[in-house]
């Protein structure tokens, strides 16, 4: 009996010592009961060895979508820089690869009264195929820089290439194709056969010596979902770009997203086989001028009228981008010059001039 008591006593001493050791070890590493270190909470790194998390922890900087962004952070929990890629809007390139996976998409005319082009910006999704890739335009460069994005393109207008030679933005040009960042896809005619991937572009950017970590918080203030009173009916936003570039966004109250159509057809993604959807559609009213031949130049710096569509709501705003700093963030302000919160999720920016009309009406 005494022997049994002695064994139990020894066991309790060992258990107590082990517990004390763990507490000292944990304190030194700031490990909390849910398995997340205090330092990890600051940088978004999680430890799942003790217990699964009920929800993702916040990272140190805001992602472009405002959501937890596991594919957009490194092992230290730091947000990676976004990658922006110029994409075609030509009918022959549909469906585009990666268009629904981008966190931010900017649509803007590149020819007076004619073709639009996209700048698709990726941070939270590692798209395996992106294309068809198109050339750079000078007015897209400040927009890429404003999101701290590495700028991917296939050649460019001489206006754009002249600007990029000044090192105003980190860029990866497919005509130079550093480190095999781009490729031509078999079975597709040029110029529609230019493609890449986030992995290829990030690898090339790393070898080119570009900064990998997002420098500043380029995200947006996000509204608390409980503060949004969404309409219970469907709405349709029409953006009457010329011809087959005409766009409509249909708001679905069931999903609280807008789904996109272009030229009367659903805007599909070749990768996901799904229709493009977004949480925020923002119309930016501006002016443009003819530069040379068919090339135009859209004013993307300064201030102008904007309309924000989020959760079915239509909100008048002012867009602003500092004319003295190409990397300044594009902001959306109310009448008191306070930033307007956006809904969590993807953002589409639609630049229009005075010749492009819009409407927003309830539909059955």
CSV table of C-alpha atoms in Angstrom, one decimal:
chain,number,residue,atom,x,y,z
A,1,UNK,CA,0.0,0.0,0.0
A,2,UNK,CA,2.8,2.4,1.0
A,3,UNK,CA,4.5,1.5,-2.3
A,4,UNK,CA,1.4,2.4,-4.3
A,5,UNK,CA,1.1,5.7,-2.5
A,6,UNK,CA,4.7,6.5,-3.1
A,7,UNK,CA,4.3,5.8,-6.8
A,8,UNK,CA,1.3,8.1,-7.0
A,9,UNK,CA,3.2,10.8,-5.2
A,10,UNK,CA,6.1,10.5,-7.6
A,11,UNK,CA,3.7,10.7,-10.6
A,12,UNK,CA,2.0,13.9,-9.2
A,13,UNK,CA,5.4,15.5,-8.7
A,14,UNK,CA,6.4,14.7,-12.3
A,15,UNK,CA,3.0,16.0,-13.6
A,16,UNK,CA,3.4,19.2,-11.6
A,17,UNK,CA,6.9,19.7,-12.9
A,18,UNK,CA,5.8,19.1,-16.4
A,19,UNK,CA,2.9,21.6,-16.1
A,20,UNK,CA,5.3,24.3,-14.6
A,21,UNK,CA,7.8,23.7,-17.4
A,22,UNK,CA,5.0,24.1,-20.0
A,23,UNK,CA,3.8,27.3,-18.5
A,24,UNK,CA,7.3,28.8,-18.4
A,25,UNK,CA,7.9,27.6,-22.0
A,26,UNK,CA,4.5,29.0,-23.1
A,27,UNK,CA,5.1,32.3,-21.4
A,28,UNK,CA,8.4,32.8,-23.1
A,29,UNK,CA,6.8,32.2,-26.4
A,30,UNK,CA,3.5,34.0,-25.6
A,31,UNK,CA,1.4,31.0,-26.5
A,32,UNK,CA,-2.2,31.3,-25.5
A,33,UNK,CA,-4.7,28.6,-24.8
A,34,UNK,CA,-6.0,28.6,-28.4
A,35,UNK,CA,-2.6,28.0,-29.8
A,36,UNK,CA,-1.9,31.4,-31.2
A,37,UNK,CA,1.0,33.5,-30.0
A,38,UNK,CA,0.5,37.1,-29.3
A,39,UNK,CA,3.2,37.9,-31.8
A,40,UNK,CA,1.4,35.7,-34.3
A,41,UNK,CA,-1.8,37.6,-33.8
A,42,UNK,CA,0.1,40.7,-35.0
A,43,UNK,CA,1.3,39.1,-38.2
A,44,UNK,CA,-1.4,36.6,-39.0
A,45,UNK,CA,0.5,33.4,-38.4
A,46,UNK,CA,-1.5,30.5,-36.9
A,47,UNK,CA,-0.6,27.5,-34.9
A,48,UNK,CA,-3.1,24.6,-35.0
A,49,UNK,CA,-1.3,22.1,-32.9
A,50,UNK,CA,-3.4,22.7,-29.8
A,51,UNK,CA,-6.9,23.6,-31.1
A,52,UNK,CA,-8.5,24.6,-34.4
A,53,UNK,CA,-9.4,28.3,-34.8
A,54,UNK,CA,-13.1,29.3,-34.9
A,55,UNK,CA,-12.2,31.9,-37.5
A,56,UNK,CA,-9.1,33.3,-39.1
A,57,UNK,CA,-7.1,35.9,-37.2
A,58,UNK,CA,-6.5,39.3,-38.6
A,59,UNK,CA,-3.3,40.0,-40.4
A,60,UNK,CA,-1.2,43.0,-39.8
A,61,UNK,CA,-2.3,44.8,-43.0
A,62,UNK,CA,-5.6,44.8,-44.8
A,63,UNK,CA,-5.8,42.6,-47.9
A,64,UNK,CA,-7.4,44.0,-51.1
A,65,UNK,CA,-10.6,42.1,-50.3
A,66,UNK,CA,-10.7,42.8,-46.6
A,67,UNK,CA,-10.8,39.1,-45.9
A,68,UNK,CA,-8.3,36.6,-44.5
A,69,UNK,CA,-5.9,36.0,-47.3
A,70,UNK,CA,-3.9,32.7,-46.8
A,71,UNK,CA,-2.6,32.6,-50.4
A,72,UNK,CA,-1.4,36.2,-50.1
A,73,UNK,CA,0.9,36.0,-47.1
A,74,UNK,CA,4.3,34.5,-46.6
A,75,UNK,CA,5.5,32.1,-43.9
A,76,UNK,CA,6.0,35.1,-41.5
A,77,UNK,CA,2.4,36.2,-42.0
A,78,UNK,CA,3.3,39.3,-44.0
A,79,UNK,CA,1.1,40.3,-46.9
A,80,UNK,CA,2.6,39.8,-50.3
A,81,UNK,CA,2.5,42.6,-52.9
A,82,UNK,CA,-0.3,42.3,-55.4
A,83,UNK,CA,0.4,41.4,-59.0
A,84,UNK,CA,-1.5,43.3,-61.7
A,85,UNK,CA,-1.9,41.9,-65.2
A,86,UNK,CA,-3.2,43.5,-68.3
A,87,UNK,CA,-6.0,41.5,-69.9
A,88,UNK,CA,-7.8,41.7,-73.2
A,89,UNK,CA,-11.4,42.6,-73.6
A,90,UNK,CA,-11.6,41.4,-77.2
A,91,UNK,CA,-14.4,38.9,-78.0
A,92,UNK,CA,-11.9,36.4,-79.4
A,93,UNK,CA,-10.3,36.0,-75.9
A,94,UNK,CA,-13.4,35.0,-74.0
A,95,UNK,CA,-13.7,33.4,-71.6
A,96,UNK,CA,-10.6,35.0,-69.9
A,97,UNK,CA,-8.5,32.9,-67.6
A,98,UNK,CA,-8.3,34.3,-64.0
A,99,UNK,CA,-10.8,37.2,-64.4
A,100,UNK,CA,-13.0,35.9,-61.7
A,101,UNK,CA,-10.1,35.1,-59.4
A,102,UNK,CA,-8.7,38.7,-59.3
A,103,UNK,CA,-9.3,40.7,-56.1
A,104,UNK,CA,-9.6,44.0,-57.9
A,105,UNK,CA,-10.3,44.6,-61.6
A,106,UNK,CA,-10.0,47.9,-63.4
A,107,UNK,CA,-11.9,48.3,-66.7
A,108,UNK,CA,-11.0,51.3,-68.9
A,109,UNK,CA,-11.2,52.3,-72.6
A,110,UNK,CA,-7.8,52.1,-74.4
A,111,UNK,CA,-9.1,53.3,-77.8
A,112,UNK,CA,-11.3,56.4,-78.2
A,113,UNK,CA,-14.9,55.1,-78.5
A,114,UNK,CA,-13.7,51.6,-78.9
A,115,UNK,CA,-12.1,48.7,-77.1
A,116,UNK,CA,-11.7,48.5,-73.3
A,117,UNK,CA,-9.0,46.7,-71.4
A,118,UNK,CA,-8.7,45.2,-67.9
A,119,UNK,CA,-6.1,45.4,-65.2
A,120,UNK,CA,-6.6,42.3,-63.0
A,121,UNK,CA,-4.9,42.6,-59.6
A,122,UNK,CA,-4.2,39.4,-57.7
A,123,UNK,CA,-3.3,39.1,-54.0
A,124,UNK,CA,-5.4,36.4,-52.3
A,125,UNK,CA,-5.6,33.8,-55.1
A,126,UNK,CA,-2.8,32.0,-56.8
A,127,UNK,CA,-4.3,31.7,-60.3
A,128,UNK,CA,-2.6,28.9,-62.3
A,129,UNK,CA,-3.4,30.5,-65.6
A,130,UNK,CA,-3.9,34.2,-66.5
A,131,UNK,CA,-4.7,35.5,-70.0
A,132,UNK,CA,-5.1,36.6,-72.6
A,133,UNK,CA,-2.4,39.1,-71.7
A,134,UNK,CA,-2.2,42.5,-73.4
A,135,UNK,CA,0.1,45.5,-73.7
A,136,UNK,CA,0.6,48.3,-71.2
A,137,UNK,CA,-1.0,51.6,-71.4
A,138,UNK,CA,0.4,54.7,-69.6
A,139,UNK,CA,-2.9,55.5,-67.8
A,140,UNK,CA,-3.0,52.1,-66.2
A,141,UNK,CA,0.5,52.5,-64.6
A,142,UNK,CA,-0.6,54.9,-61.8
A,143,UNK,CA,-3.5,52.6,-61.0
A,144,UNK,CA,-1.2,49.6,-60.6
A,145,UNK,CA,1.2,51.6,-58.5
A,146,UNK,CA,-1.7,52.8,-56.4
A,147,UNK,CA,-2.3,49.2,-55.3
A,148,UNK,CA,1.4,48.6,-54.8
A,149,UNK,CA,1.1,46.0,-57.6
A,150,UNK,CA,3.9,44.6,-59.7
A,151,UNK,CA,2.8,45.4,-63.2
A,152,UNK,CA,2.6,42.5,-65.8
A,153,UNK,CA,2.1,43.3,-69.5
A,154,UNK,CA,2.9,42.1,-73.0
A,155,UNK,CA,4.8,45.1,-74.5
A,156,UNK,CA,3.0,48.4,-74.6
A,157,UNK,CA,2.4,51.7,-76.2
A,158,UNK,CA,5.5,53.8,-76.5
A,159,UNK,CA,4.0,56.2,-74.0
A,160,UNK,CA,3.7,53.4,-71.4
A,161,UNK,CA,7.1,52.0,-72.2
A,162,UNK,CA,8.7,55.4,-71.9
A,163,UNK,CA,7.2,55.8,-68.4
A,164,UNK,CA,8.3,52.4,-67.3
A,165,UNK,CA,11.9,53.1,-68.4
A,166,UNK,CA,11.8,55.8,-65.7
A,167,UNK,CA,11.4,53.1,-63.1
A,168,UNK,CA,8.1,54.6,-61.9
A,169,UNK,CA,6.7,51.1,-61.2
A,170,UNK,CA,8.1,47.6,-60.9
A,171,UNK,CA,7.0,45.8,-64.1
A,172,UNK,CA,7.5,42.5,-65.9
A,173,UNK,CA,7.4,42.8,-69.7
A,174,UNK,CA,6.6,39.7,-71.7
A,175,UNK,CA,8.5,41.0,-74.7
A,176,UNK,CA,11.7,40.6,-72.6
A,177,UNK,CA,10.2,37.6,-70.8
A,178,UNK,CA,12.5,37.6,-67.8
A,179,UNK,CA,13.0,34.1,-66.3
A,180,UNK,CA,10.2,32.6,-68.4
A,181,UNK,CA,7.5,34.6,-66.7
A,182,UNK,CA,5.2,34.3,-69.8
A,183,UNK,CA,4.4,31.7,-72.4
A,184,UNK,CA,2.5,31.2,-75.7
A,185,UNK,CA,-0.3,28.7,-75.4
A,186,UNK,CA,-0.6,26.2,-78.2
A,187,UNK,CA,-3.8,26.1,-80.3
A,188,UNK,CA,-4.5,29.8,-79.9
A,189,UNK,CA,-3.6,32.4,-82.5
A,190,UNK,CA,-1.5,35.4,-81.6
A,191,UNK,CA,-1.9,37.9,-80.0
A,192,UNK,CA,-4.5,36.0,-78.0
A,193,UNK,CA,-2.1,33.2,-76.9
A,194,UNK,CA,-0.1,35.1,-74.3
A,195,UNK,CA,-0.5,33.7,-70.7
A,196,UNK,CA,1.2,33.5,-67.3
A,197,UNK,CA,0.4,32.5,-63.7
A,198,UNK,CA,0.9,34.1,-60.3
A,199,UNK,CA,3.6,31.6,-59.5
A,200,UNK,CA,5.6,32.5,-62.6
A,201,UNK,CA,5.2,36.2,-62.1
A,202,UNK,CA,6.1,36.1,-58.4
A,203,UNK,CA,9.2,34.0,-59.2
A,204,UNK,CA,10.3,36.4,-61.9
A,205,UNK,CA,9.7,39.4,-59.6
A,206,UNK,CA,11.8,37.8,-56.9
A,207,UNK,CA,14.7,37.1,-59.3
A,208,UNK,CA,14.4,40.7,-60.6
A,209,UNK,CA,15.0,41.9,-57.1
A,210,UNK,CA,11.5,43.5,-56.6
A,211,UNK,CA,10.2,44.0,-53.1
A,212,UNK,CA,8.0,41.0,-52.2
A,213,UNK,CA,6.1,42.4,-49.2
A,214,UNK,CA,3.3,44.9,-49.4
A,215,UNK,CA,4.9,48.2,-48.3
A,216,UNK,CA,1.8,49.9,-46.8
A,217,UNK,CA,-1.8,49.2,-46.1
A,218,UNK,CA,-3.4,49.6,-49.5
A,219,UNK,CA,-6.7,48.0,-48.5
A,220,UNK,CA,-10.0,49.8,-47.9
A,221,UNK,CA,-12.1,50.4,-44.8
A,222,UNK,CA,-14.8,47.8,-44.7
A,223,UNK,CA,-18.3,48.2,-43.4
A,224,UNK,CA,-19.7,45.9,-40.7
A,225,UNK,CA,-22.2,43.6,-42.4
A,226,UNK,CA,-24.7,44.2,-39.6
A,227,UNK,CA,-24.8,47.9,-40.6
A,228,UNK,CA,-25.9,47.2,-44.2
A,229,UNK,CA,-29.5,47.3,-45.0
A,230,UNK,CA,-29.7,45.5,-48.4
A,231,UNK,CA,-32.7,45.7,-50.7
A,232,UNK,CA,-34.8,42.6,-51.0
A,233,UNK,CA,-35.2,42.9,-54.8
A,234,UNK,CA,-32.8,42.4,-57.7
A,235,UNK,CA,-31.2,45.5,-59.3
A,236,UNK,CA,-29.5,45.9,-62.6
A,237,UNK,CA,-26.6,48.3,-63.2
A,238,UNK,CA,-26.0,49.1,-66.9
A,239,UNK,CA,-22.8,50.7,-68.1
A,240,UNK,CA,-23.2,51.6,-71.7
A,241,UNK,CA,-19.7,51.3,-73.1
A,242,UNK,CA,-19.8,51.3,-76.9
A,243,UNK,CA,-21.0,48.2,-78.8
A,244,UNK,CA,-20.1,44.8,-77.4
A,245,UNK,CA,-18.3,46.4,-74.6
A,246,UNK,CA,-21.6,47.3,-72.9
A,247,UNK,CA,-21.7,45.9,-69.4
A,248,UNK,CA,-24.5,45.0,-67.0
A,249,UNK,CA,-24.2,43.9,-63.3
A,250,UNK,CA,-27.1,42.1,-61.7
A,251,UNK,CA,-27.4,42.4,-58.0
A,252,UNK,CA,-28.8,39.3,-56.3
A,253,UNK,CA,-30.0,39.9,-52.7
A,254,UNK,CA,-29.8,36.1,-52.0
A,255,UNK,CA,-26.0,36.1,-52.4
A,256,UNK,CA,-25.4,39.9,-51.8
A,257,UNK,CA,-23.2,40.0,-54.8
A,258,UNK,CA,-23.3,41.5,-58.3
A,259,UNK,CA,-22.8,39.2,-61.3
A,260,UNK,CA,-21.4,40.4,-64.5
A,261,UNK,CA,-22.5,40.3,-68.2
A,262,UNK,CA,-20.7,41.9,-71.1
A,263,UNK,CA,-22.1,42.3,-74.6
A,264,UNK,CA,-25.2,40.5,-73.5
A,265,UNK,CA,-23.3,37.4,-72.4
A,266,UNK,CA,-22.3,36.1,-69.0
A,267,UNK,CA,-18.7,37.0,-68.1
A,268,UNK,CA,-17.3,33.6,-67.4
A,269,UNK,CA,-13.8,32.5,-66.1
A,270,UNK,CA,-12.1,29.7,-68.0
A,271,UNK,CA,-10.4,28.6,-64.8
A,272,UNK,CA,-13.3,28.4,-62.5
A,273,UNK,CA,-16.1,27.8,-65.0
A,274,UNK,CA,-18.1,30.4,-63.0
A,275,UNK,CA,-19.6,33.8,-63.7
A,276,UNK,CA,-17.7,36.8,-62.5
A,277,UNK,CA,-19.1,38.3,-59.3
A,278,UNK,CA,-18.1,41.2,-57.1
A,279,UNK,CA,-19.1,42.7,-53.8
A,280,UNK,CA,-18.3,46.3,-54.9
A,281,UNK,CA,-18.8,48.0,-58.2
A,282,UNK,CA,-17.5,51.5,-58.4
A,283,UNK,CA,-18.1,53.9,-61.4
A,284,UNK,CA,-15.4,56.6,-61.7
A,285,UNK,CA,-16.4,59.5,-63.9
A,286,UNK,CA,-13.5,61.2,-65.7
A,287,UNK,CA,-12.2,62.7,-68.9
A,288,UNK,CA,-10.0,61.3,-71.7
A,289,UNK,CA,-8.0,62.8,-74.6
A,290,UNK,CA,-6.6,61.4,-77.8
A,291,UNK,CA,-2.9,61.0,-77.6
A,292,UNK,CA,-1.8,59.7,-81.0
A,293,UNK,CA,-3.8,57.8,-83.6
A,294,UNK,CA,-6.2,55.6,-81.8
A,295,UNK,CA,-4.5,55.9,-78.4
A,296,UNK,CA,-6.3,57.7,-75.7
A,297,UNK,CA,-5.3,58.9,-72.3
A,298,UNK,CA,-7.8,58.6,-69.4
A,299,UNK,CA,-7.4,61.0,-66.4
A,300,UNK,CA,-6.8,58.8,-63.4
A,301,UNK,CA,-5.1,61.3,-61.1
A,302,UNK,CA,-6.9,64.2,-59.2
A,303,UNK,CA,-10.6,64.1,-58.2
A,304,UNK,CA,-13.9,63.3,-59.9
A,305,UNK,CA,-17.4,62.0,-59.3
A,306,UNK,CA,-17.9,58.4,-58.3
A,307,UNK,CA,-20.8,56.1,-57.6
A,308,UNK,CA,-20.4,53.1,-55.3
A,309,UNK,CA,-22.6,50.0,-55.5
A,310,UNK,CA,-22.3,47.7,-52.5
A,311,UNK,CA,-24.9,45.3,-51.1
A,312,UNK,CA,-27.4,46.6,-53.6
A,313,UNK,CA,-27.0,50.2,-52.4
A,314,UNK,CA,-26.1,53.1,-54.6
A,315,UNK,CA,-23.9,55.7,-52.9
A,316,UNK,CA,-22.7,59.0,-54.4
A,317,UNK,CA,-19.0,59.7,-53.8
A,318,UNK,CA,-15.8,61.4,-54.9
A,319,UNK,CA,-12.8,59.6,-56.1
A,320,UNK,CA,-9.4,61.0,-55.3
A,321,UNK,CA,-5.8,60.1,-56.3
A,322,UNK,CA,-2.9,62.4,-55.4
A,323,UNK,CA,-1.6,64.0,-58.6
A,324,UNK,CA,1.9,64.4,-57.0
A,325,UNK,CA,2.4,60.8,-56.1
A,326,UNK,CA,2.0,58.0,-58.6
A,327,UNK,CA,1.8,55.4,-55.9
A,328,UNK,CA,-0.9,57.3,-53.9
A,329,UNK,CA,-3.9,55.1,-53.0
A,330,UNK,CA,-7.2,55.6,-54.9
A,331,UNK,CA,-9.7,56.7,-52.3
A,332,UNK,CA,-13.5,57.2,-52.2
A,333,UNK,CA,-14.8,60.0,-50.1
A,334,UNK,CA,-18.2,61.3,-48.9
A,335,UNK,CA,-19.3,64.9,-48.7
A,336,UNK,CA,-17.2,65.5,-45.6
A,337,UNK,CA,-14.1,64.0,-47.3
A,338,UNK,CA,-14.3,61.0,-45.1
A,339,UNK,CA,-13.5,57.6,-46.7
A,340,UNK,CA,-16.5,55.5,-47.5
A,341,UNK,CA,-16.4,51.9,-46.3
A,342,UNK,CA,-16.7,49.1,-48.8
A,343,UNK,CA,-18.2,45.7,-48.4
A,344,UNK,CA,-15.8,42.8,-47.9
A,345,UNK,CA,-15.0,41.0,-51.1
A,346,UNK,CA,-13.9,41.7,-54.7
A,347,UNK,CA,-13.9,45.2,-56.2
A,348,UNK,CA,-14.5,46.2,-59.8
A,349,UNK,CA,-13.6,49.8,-60.9
A,350,UNK,CA,-15.3,51.0,-64.0
A,351,UNK,CA,-13.9,54.2,-65.6
A,352,UNK,CA,-16.3,56.1,-67.8
A,353,UNK,CA,-16.3,59.5,-69.7
A,354,UNK,CA,-19.2,61.8,-70.4
A,355,UNK,CA,-20.2,59.8,-73.4
A,356,UNK,CA,-20.9,56.7,-71.4
A,357,UNK,CA,-24.3,56.6,-69.6
A,358,UNK,CA,-25.3,54.4,-66.7
A,359,UNK,CA,-28.5,53.3,-65.0
A,360,UNK,CA,-29.5,51.4,-61.9
A,361,UNK,CA,-33.0,50.0,-61.7
A,362,UNK,CA,-35.0,47.3,-59.9
A,363,UNK,CA,-35.8,44.3,-62.0
A,364,UNK,CA,-38.1,41.3,-61.6
